[in-house]
Coordinates of C-alpha atoms in Angstrom, one line a residue:
X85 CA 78.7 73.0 129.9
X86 CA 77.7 73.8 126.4
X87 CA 77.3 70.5 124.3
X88 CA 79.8 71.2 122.2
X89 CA 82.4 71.1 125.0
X90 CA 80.6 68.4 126.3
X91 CA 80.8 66.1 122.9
X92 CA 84.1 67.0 122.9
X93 CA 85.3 66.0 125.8
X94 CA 83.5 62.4 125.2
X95 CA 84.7 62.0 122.1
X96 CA 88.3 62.5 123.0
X97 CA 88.2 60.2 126.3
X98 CA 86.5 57.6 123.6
X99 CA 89.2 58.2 121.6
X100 CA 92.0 57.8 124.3
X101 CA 90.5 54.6 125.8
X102 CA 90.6 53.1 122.0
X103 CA 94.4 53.9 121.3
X104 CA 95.8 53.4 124.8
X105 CA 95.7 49.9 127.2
X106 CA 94.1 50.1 130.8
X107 CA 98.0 50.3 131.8
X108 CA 98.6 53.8 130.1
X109 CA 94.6 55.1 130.1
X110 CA 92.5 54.9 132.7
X111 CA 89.1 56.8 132.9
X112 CA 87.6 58.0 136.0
X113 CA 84.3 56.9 136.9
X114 CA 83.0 60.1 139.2
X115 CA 84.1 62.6 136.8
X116 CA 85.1 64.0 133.7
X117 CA 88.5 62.8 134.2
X118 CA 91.2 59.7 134.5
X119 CA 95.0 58.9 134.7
X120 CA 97.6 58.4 131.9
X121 CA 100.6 56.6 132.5
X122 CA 103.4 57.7 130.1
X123 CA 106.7 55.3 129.2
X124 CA 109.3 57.7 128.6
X125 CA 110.9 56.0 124.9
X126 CA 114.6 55.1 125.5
X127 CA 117.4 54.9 123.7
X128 CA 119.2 51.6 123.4
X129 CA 121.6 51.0 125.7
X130 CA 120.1 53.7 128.5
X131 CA 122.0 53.6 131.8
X132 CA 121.2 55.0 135.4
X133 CA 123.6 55.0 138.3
X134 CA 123.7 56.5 141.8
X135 CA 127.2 56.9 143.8
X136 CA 128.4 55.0 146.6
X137 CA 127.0 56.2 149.2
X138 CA 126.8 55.1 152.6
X139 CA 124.2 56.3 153.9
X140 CA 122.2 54.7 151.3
X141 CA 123.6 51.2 151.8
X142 CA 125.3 51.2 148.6
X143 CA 128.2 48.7 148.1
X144 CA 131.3 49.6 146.3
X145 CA 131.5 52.9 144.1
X146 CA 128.2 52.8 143.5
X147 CA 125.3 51.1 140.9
X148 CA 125.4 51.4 137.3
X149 CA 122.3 49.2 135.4
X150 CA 121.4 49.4 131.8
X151 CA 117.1 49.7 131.6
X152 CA 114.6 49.4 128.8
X153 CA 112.1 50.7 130.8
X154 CA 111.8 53.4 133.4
X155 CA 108.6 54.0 135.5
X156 CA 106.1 55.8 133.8
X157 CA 105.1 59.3 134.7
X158 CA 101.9 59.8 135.6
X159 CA 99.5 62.6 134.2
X160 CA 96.4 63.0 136.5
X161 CA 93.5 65.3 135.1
X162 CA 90.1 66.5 134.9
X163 CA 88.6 68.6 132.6
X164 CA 86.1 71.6 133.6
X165 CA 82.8 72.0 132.1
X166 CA 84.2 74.6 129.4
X167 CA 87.2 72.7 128.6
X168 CA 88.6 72.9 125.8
X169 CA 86.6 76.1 124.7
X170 CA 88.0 78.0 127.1
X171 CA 89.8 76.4 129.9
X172 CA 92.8 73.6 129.9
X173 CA 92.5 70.2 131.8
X174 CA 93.5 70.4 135.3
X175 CA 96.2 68.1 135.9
X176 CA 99.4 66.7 138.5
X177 CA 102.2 65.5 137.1
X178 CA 104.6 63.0 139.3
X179 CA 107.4 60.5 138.1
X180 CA 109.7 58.6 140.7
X181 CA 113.1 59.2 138.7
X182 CA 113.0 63.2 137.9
X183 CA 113.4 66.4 140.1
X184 CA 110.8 68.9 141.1
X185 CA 112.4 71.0 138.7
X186 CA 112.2 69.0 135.7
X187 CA 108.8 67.7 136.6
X188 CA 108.3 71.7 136.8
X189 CA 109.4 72.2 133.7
X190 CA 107.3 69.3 132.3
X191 CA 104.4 71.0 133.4
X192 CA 105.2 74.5 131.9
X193 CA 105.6 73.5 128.4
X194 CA 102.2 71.5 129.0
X195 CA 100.6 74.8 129.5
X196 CA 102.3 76.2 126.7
X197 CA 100.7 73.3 124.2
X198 CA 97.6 74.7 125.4
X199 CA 98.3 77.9 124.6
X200 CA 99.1 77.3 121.3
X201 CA 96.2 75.1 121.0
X202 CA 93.3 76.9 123.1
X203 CA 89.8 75.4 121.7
X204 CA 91.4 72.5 120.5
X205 CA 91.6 68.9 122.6
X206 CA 95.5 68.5 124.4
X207 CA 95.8 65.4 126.4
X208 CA 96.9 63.4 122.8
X209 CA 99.7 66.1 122.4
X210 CA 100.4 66.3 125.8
X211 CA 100.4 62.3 126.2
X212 CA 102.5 62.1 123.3
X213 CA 104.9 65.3 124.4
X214 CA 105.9 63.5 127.3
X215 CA 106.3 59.8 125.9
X216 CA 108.5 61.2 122.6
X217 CA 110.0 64.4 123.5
X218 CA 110.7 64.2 128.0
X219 CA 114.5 63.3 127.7
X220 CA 115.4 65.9 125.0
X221 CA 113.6 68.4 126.3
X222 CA 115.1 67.9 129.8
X223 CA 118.3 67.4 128.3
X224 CA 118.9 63.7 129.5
X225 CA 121.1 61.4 128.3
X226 CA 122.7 58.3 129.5
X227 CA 124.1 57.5 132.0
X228 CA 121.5 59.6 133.7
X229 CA 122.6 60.0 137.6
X230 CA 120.1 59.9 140.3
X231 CA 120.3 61.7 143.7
X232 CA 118.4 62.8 146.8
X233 CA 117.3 66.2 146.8
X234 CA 118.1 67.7 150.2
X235 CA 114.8 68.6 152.1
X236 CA 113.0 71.7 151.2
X237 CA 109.8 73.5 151.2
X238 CA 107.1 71.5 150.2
X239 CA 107.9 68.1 149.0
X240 CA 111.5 67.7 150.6
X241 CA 112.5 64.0 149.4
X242 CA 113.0 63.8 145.3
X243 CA 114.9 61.4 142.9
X244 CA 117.1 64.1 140.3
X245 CA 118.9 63.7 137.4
X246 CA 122.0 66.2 135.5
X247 CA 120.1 69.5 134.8
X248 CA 120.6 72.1 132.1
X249 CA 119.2 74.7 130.8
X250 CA 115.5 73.9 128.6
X251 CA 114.9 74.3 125.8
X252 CA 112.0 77.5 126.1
X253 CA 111.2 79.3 129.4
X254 CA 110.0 76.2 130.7
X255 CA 113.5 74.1 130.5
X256 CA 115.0 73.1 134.2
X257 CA 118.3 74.7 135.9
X258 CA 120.9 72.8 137.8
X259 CA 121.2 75.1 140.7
X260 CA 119.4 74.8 144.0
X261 CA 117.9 78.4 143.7
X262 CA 116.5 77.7 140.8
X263 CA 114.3 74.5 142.0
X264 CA 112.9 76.6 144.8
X265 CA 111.9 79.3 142.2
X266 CA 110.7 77.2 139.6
X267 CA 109.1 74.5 141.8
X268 CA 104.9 74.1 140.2
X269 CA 102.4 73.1 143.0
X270 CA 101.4 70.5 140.2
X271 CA 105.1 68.6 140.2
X272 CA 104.1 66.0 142.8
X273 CA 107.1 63.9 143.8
X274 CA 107.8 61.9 147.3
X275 CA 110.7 59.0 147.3
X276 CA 111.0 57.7 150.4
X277 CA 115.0 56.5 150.0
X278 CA 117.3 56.3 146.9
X279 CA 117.4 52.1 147.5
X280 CA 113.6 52.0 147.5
X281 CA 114.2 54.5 144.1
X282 CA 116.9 51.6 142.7
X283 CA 114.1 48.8 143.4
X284 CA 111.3 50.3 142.0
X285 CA 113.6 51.1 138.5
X286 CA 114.7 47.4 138.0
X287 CA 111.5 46.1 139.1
X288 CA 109.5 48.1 136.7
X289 CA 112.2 47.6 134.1
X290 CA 112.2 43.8 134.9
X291 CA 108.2 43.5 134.3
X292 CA 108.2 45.7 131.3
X293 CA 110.6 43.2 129.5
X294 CA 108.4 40.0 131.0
X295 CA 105.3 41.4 129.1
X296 CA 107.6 42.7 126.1
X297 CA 108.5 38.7 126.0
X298 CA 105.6 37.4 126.7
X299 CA 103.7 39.3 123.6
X300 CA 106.0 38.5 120.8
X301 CA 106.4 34.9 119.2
X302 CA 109.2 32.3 119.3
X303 CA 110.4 29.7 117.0
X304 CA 111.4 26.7 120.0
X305 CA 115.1 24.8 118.9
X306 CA 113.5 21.3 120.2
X307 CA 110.1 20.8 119.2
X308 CA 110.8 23.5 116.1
X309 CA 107.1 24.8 117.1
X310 CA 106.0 28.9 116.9
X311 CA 104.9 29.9 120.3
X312 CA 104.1 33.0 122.3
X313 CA 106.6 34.3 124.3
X314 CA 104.3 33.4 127.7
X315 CA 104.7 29.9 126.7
X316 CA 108.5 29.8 126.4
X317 CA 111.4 30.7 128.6
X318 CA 114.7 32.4 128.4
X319 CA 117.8 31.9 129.3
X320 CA 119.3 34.4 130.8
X321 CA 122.8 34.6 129.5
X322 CA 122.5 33.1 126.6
X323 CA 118.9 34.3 125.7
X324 CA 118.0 31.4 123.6
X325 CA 114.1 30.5 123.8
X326 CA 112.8 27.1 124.4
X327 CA 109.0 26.5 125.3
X328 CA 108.0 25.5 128.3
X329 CA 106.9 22.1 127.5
X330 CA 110.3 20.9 126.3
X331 CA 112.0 22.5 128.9
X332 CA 109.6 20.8 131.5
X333 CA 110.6 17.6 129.9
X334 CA 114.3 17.5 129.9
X335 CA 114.3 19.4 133.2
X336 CA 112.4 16.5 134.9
X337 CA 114.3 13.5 133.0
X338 CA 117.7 15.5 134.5
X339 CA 116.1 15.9 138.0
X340 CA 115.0 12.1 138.3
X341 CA 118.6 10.7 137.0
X342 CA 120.3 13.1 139.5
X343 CA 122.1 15.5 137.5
X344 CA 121.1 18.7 139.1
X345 CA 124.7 20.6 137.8
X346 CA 123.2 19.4 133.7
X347 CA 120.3 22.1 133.5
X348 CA 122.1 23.7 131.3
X349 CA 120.6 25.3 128.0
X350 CA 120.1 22.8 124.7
X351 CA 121.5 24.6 122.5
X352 CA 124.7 22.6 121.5
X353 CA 128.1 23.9 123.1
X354 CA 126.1 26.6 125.4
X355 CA 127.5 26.5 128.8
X356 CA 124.8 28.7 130.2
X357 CA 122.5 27.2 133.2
X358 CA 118.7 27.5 134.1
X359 CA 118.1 29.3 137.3
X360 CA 116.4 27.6 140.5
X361 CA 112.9 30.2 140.0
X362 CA 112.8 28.8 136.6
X363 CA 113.0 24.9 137.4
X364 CA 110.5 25.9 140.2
X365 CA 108.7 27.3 137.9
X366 CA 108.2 24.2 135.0
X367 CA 108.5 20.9 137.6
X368 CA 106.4 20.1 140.4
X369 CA 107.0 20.4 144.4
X370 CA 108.1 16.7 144.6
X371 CA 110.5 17.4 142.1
X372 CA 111.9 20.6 142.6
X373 CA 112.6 19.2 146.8
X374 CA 114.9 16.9 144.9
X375 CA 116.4 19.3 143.1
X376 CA 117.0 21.5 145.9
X377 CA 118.3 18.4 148.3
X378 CA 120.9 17.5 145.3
X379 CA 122.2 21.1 144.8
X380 CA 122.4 21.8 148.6
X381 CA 124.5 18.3 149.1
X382 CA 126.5 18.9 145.9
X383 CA 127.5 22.3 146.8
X384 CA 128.2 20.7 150.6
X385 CA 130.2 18.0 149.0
X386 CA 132.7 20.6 147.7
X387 CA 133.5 22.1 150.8
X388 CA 136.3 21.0 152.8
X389 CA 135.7 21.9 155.9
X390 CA 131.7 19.6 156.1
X391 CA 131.3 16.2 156.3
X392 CA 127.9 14.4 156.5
X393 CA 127.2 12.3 159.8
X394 CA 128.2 8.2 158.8
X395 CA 124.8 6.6 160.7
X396 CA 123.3 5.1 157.0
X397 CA 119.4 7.2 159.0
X398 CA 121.1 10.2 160.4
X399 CA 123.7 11.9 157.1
X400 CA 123.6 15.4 158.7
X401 CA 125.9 17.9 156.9
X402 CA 128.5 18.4 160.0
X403 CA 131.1 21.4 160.0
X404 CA 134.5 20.5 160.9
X405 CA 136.5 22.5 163.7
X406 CA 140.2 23.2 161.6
X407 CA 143.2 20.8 162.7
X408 CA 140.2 18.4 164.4
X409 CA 139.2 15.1 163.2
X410 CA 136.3 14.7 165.7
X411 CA 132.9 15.8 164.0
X412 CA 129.9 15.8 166.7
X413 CA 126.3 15.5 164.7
X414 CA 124.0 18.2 165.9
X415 CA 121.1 15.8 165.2
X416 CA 121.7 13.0 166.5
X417 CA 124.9 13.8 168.8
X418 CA 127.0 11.2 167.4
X419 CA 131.1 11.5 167.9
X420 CA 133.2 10.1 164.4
X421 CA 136.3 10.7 163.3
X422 CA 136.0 12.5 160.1
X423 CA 138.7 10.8 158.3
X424 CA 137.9 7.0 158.8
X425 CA 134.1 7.8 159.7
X426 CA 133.7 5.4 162.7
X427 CA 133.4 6.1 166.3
X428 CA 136.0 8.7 167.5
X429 CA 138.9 6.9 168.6
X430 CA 141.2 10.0 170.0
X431 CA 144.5 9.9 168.7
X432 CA 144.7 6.6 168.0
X433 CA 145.2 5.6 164.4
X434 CA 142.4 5.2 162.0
X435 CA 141.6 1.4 161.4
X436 CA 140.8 2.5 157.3
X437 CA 140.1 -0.7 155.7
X438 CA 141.6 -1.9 153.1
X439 CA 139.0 -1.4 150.6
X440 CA 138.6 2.2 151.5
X441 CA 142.4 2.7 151.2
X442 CA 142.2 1.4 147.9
X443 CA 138.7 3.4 147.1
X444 CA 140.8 6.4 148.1
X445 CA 144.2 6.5 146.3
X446 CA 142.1 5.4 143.3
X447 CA 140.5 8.2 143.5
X448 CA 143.1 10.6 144.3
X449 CA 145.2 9.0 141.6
X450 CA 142.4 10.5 139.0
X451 CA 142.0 13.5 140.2
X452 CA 142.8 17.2 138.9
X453 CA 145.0 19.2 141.2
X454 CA 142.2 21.3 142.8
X455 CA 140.6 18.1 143.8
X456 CA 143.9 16.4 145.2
X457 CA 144.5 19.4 147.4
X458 CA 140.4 18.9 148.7
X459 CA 141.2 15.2 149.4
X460 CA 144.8 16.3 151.0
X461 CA 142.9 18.8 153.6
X462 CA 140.6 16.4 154.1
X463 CA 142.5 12.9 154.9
X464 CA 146.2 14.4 155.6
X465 CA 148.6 14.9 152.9
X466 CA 150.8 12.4 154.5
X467 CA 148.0 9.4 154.4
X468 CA 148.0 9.8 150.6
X469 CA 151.9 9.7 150.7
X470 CA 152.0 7.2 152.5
X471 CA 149.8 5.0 150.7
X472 CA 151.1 5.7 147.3
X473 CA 155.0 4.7 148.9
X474 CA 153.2 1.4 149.7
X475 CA 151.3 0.9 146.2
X476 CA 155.1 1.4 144.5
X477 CA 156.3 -1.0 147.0
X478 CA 154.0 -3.9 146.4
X479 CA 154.8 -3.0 143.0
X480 CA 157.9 -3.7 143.3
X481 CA 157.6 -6.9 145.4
X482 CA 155.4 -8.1 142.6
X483 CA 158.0 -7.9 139.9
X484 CA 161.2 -8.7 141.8
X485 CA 160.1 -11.3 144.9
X486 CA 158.6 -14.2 145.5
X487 CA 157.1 -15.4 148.8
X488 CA 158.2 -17.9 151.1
X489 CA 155.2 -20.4 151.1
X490 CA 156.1 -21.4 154.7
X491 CA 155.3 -17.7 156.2
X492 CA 154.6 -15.7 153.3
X493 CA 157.9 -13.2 153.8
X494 CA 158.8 -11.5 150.1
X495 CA 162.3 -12.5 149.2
X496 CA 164.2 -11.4 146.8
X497 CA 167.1 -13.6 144.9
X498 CA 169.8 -11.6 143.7
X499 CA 172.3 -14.6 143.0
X500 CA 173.5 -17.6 143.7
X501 CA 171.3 -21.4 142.9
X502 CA 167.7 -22.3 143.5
X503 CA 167.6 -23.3 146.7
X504 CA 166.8 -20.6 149.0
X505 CA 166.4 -19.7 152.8
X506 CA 164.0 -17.8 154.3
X507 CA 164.8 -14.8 156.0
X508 CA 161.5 -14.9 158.5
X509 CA 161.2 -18.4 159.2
X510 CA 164.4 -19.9 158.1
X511 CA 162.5 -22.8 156.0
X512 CA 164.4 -24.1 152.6
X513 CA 162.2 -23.9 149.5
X514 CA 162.8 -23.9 145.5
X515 CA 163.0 -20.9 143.9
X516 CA 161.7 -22.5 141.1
X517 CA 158.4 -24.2 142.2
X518 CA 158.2 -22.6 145.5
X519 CA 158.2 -26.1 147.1
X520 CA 159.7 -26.4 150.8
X521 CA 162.4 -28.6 150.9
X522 CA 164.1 -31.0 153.4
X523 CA 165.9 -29.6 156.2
X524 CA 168.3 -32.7 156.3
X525 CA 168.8 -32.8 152.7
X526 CA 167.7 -29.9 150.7
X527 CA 169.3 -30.6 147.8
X528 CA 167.9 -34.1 147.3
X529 CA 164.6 -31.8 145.3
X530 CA 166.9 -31.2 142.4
X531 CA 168.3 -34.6 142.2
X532 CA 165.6 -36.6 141.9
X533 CA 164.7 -37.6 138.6
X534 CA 161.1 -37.8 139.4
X535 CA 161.1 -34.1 141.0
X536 CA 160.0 -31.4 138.5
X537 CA 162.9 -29.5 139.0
X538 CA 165.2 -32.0 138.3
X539 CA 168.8 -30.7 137.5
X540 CA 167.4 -27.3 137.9
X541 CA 169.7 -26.2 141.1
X542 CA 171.9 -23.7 138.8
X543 CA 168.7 -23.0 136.4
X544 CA 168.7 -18.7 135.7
X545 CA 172.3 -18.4 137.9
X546 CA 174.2 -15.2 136.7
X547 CA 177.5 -16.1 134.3
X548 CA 180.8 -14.1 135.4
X549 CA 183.6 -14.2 132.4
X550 CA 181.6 -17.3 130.6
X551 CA 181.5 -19.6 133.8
X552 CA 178.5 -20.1 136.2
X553 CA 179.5 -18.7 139.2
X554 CA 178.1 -21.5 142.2
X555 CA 177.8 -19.0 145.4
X556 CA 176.3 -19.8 148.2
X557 CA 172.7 -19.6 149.1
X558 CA 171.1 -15.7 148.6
X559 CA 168.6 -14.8 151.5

């Protein structure tokens, strides 16, 4: 190695290490050598997608996803002892999302920036060839389709993308014949499955934007502060940015008060909801148990068909059997009926109290429709129906009756005088005061001057044609 190759190859891996981050430059520690990893630039907006595929796994017609970031291509090398004088860097070149072909083709035109640059340094150009240049060049453009190639000499699994012709001799061809021909020993590509392809995209993609987040500063709506991105978090709908400590905050406050469903984002009239991994993420174990008890019962509480086991130790969620109202615990083995919640009484009738009837048509009184029908499927339609007939009755007995204050029975007075019968027990009593009265001589109540309802007998009667009409007594 003469020293001028020699200072040149130093000063270029110097050089290299200086503009590029251990992710994208790495240098080896054996040899005059290292590894570049190259992010292909994107346009906005960049899509891949596979077709359905069922061999694959894939659900429906397929996966579309729009990326930032695909995984880099990687540029192995090591430069001889007479590099760059006489000979180029020896290199591999592999990326998970393009063809043998392409990846060929790649190659070739690295080779030809040699050529057009024998004596000079290359892994800048090339570096910077393949970061700027590797979708126009391969003619790619979104949305870029990825496939299996079938098995074939060589490295027989591969990712591949539309191909057309390049744009020199090194450009990729579509056609099968073609790959075999133009297929470089340097290309190096193995993908185990297009699904294990998929998952290494969006995970790649995924991290990219984390440290694309995490690097840039953010102006947080609560405490009005400037922060680095790793201090903050984003919603993912909405993409608003809070930091992390005022999230923590009004996350825990939420939490302790019980309002799991209210983790929604600050920002005034944004409807758009934290995710589990990021609660997890800002509140502690104790805390995020909570959360994770009140989600799972709220989400239980709005299913029909579960019920949670009445013993005040035991509250087991219990799934219901359809058209049965006996719910078995599988903790604690106890047998309820799911609609009055006590011991299971067969088909005799529920013994609801009365404050639970009333707790319940209250409640079905207020509610929307969808939660009326939840209720209905629950307790019987005809429970509800029932109840609200007998609410409307009372009602009614309120306004228009009055009770016998011997046995209690509602009567009603249609006509006639004051002094009324009971239907139930047959006792007299004023329909004025509600006082019983004599059995000998009922009437003796409205003549007494000393009686409150002294000349009262006709008080409130009905007039027919301008003259009280006396009838008998109304029962």
């Amino acid at each position: 190695m003469s020293s001028e190759d020699k200072e040149a190859q130093e000063d270029e891996l110097l050089a290299l290490a200086s503009i590029y981050d251990e992710d994208e430059f790495k240098r080896a520690e054996s040899a005059q050598g290292g590894e570049t990893r190259i992010c292909v630039e994107l346009p906005q907006d960049f899509k891949v997608f596979v077709r359905g595929s069922s061999t694959e796994n894939l659900q429906g017609s397929g996966f579309e996803y729009s990326v930032s970031f695909l995984p880099p291509l990687v540029l192995n090398f090591e430069l001889p002892p007479d590099y760059p004088s006489t000979s180029p860097p020896v290199f591999t070149l592999s990326g998970k999302w393009l063809s043998q072909a392409q990846l060929s083709a790649l190659c070739k035109h690295l080779d030809n920036v040699w050529e057009e640059n024998r004596g000079c340094v290359v892994l800048f150009a090339w570096m910077q060839f393949l970061k700027e240049e590797t979708l126009n060049y391969l003619n790619i453009s979104s949305p870029y389709e990825l496939k299996m190639c079938p098995r074939g000499k060589g490295q027989g699994r591969t990712a591949v993308g539309p191909l057309e012709a390049g744009k020199d001799s090194g450009g990729a061809t579509g056609s099968a014949t073609a790959e075999e021909e133009t297929v470089d020993a340097r290309a190096v590509r193995d993908v185990e499955s297009l699904s294990s392809l998929i998952r290494d995209i969006l995970d790649f993609d995924q991290a990219q934007r984390r440290k694309c987040f995490n690097s840039k500063m953010y102006s947080c709506g609560i405490c009005f502060c400037e922060k680095r991105g790793s201090e903050c978090m984003r919603f993912p709908e909405c993409s608003h940015v809070y930091c992390k400590a005022c999230l923590k905050d009004y996350f825990e406050i939420q939490i302790r008060d019980g309002q799991v469903h209210c983790l929604n984002c600050p920002e005034p009239k944004c409807s758009s909801v934290a995710t589990p991994g990021q609660v997890k993420e800002l509140v502690g174990e104790e805390l995020f148990a909570r959360y994770d008890r009140l989600l799972l019962q709220s989400s239980l509480d709005l299913m029909a068909d579960v019920v949670y086991c009445p013993r005040p130790g035991c509250q087991t969620p219990v799934m219901l059997e359809p058209g049965c109202t006996m719910g078995i615990c599988s903790c604690c083995n106890y047998a309820f009926c799911t609609l009055c919640k006590m011991t299971y009484h067969g088909v005799s009738p529920c013994k609801v109290t009365a404050e639970k009837l009333i707790e319940l048509r209250n409640e079905y009184l207020e509610a929307d429709e969808t939660t009326k029908r939840f209720l209905e499927k629950r307790y019987g339609k005809r429970m509800f129906q029932k109840t609200l007939e007998e609410m409307e009755s009372e009602k009614w007995l309120v306004k228009n009756s009055k009770s016998c204050p011997c046995c209690r029975t509602p009567i009603e007075k249609l006509d006639g005088c004051n002094k009324m019968t009971c239907t139930g027990c047959m006792q007299y009593f004023c329909w004025v005061c509600l006082s019983s009265l004599s059995r000998t001589n009922p009437y003796r109540h409205f003549d007494d001057p000393s009686s409150p309802c002294f000349n009262r007998l006709f008080q409130d009667m009905h007039i027919d044609n301008g003259e009280f009409w006396e009838g008998g007594d109304d029962h």
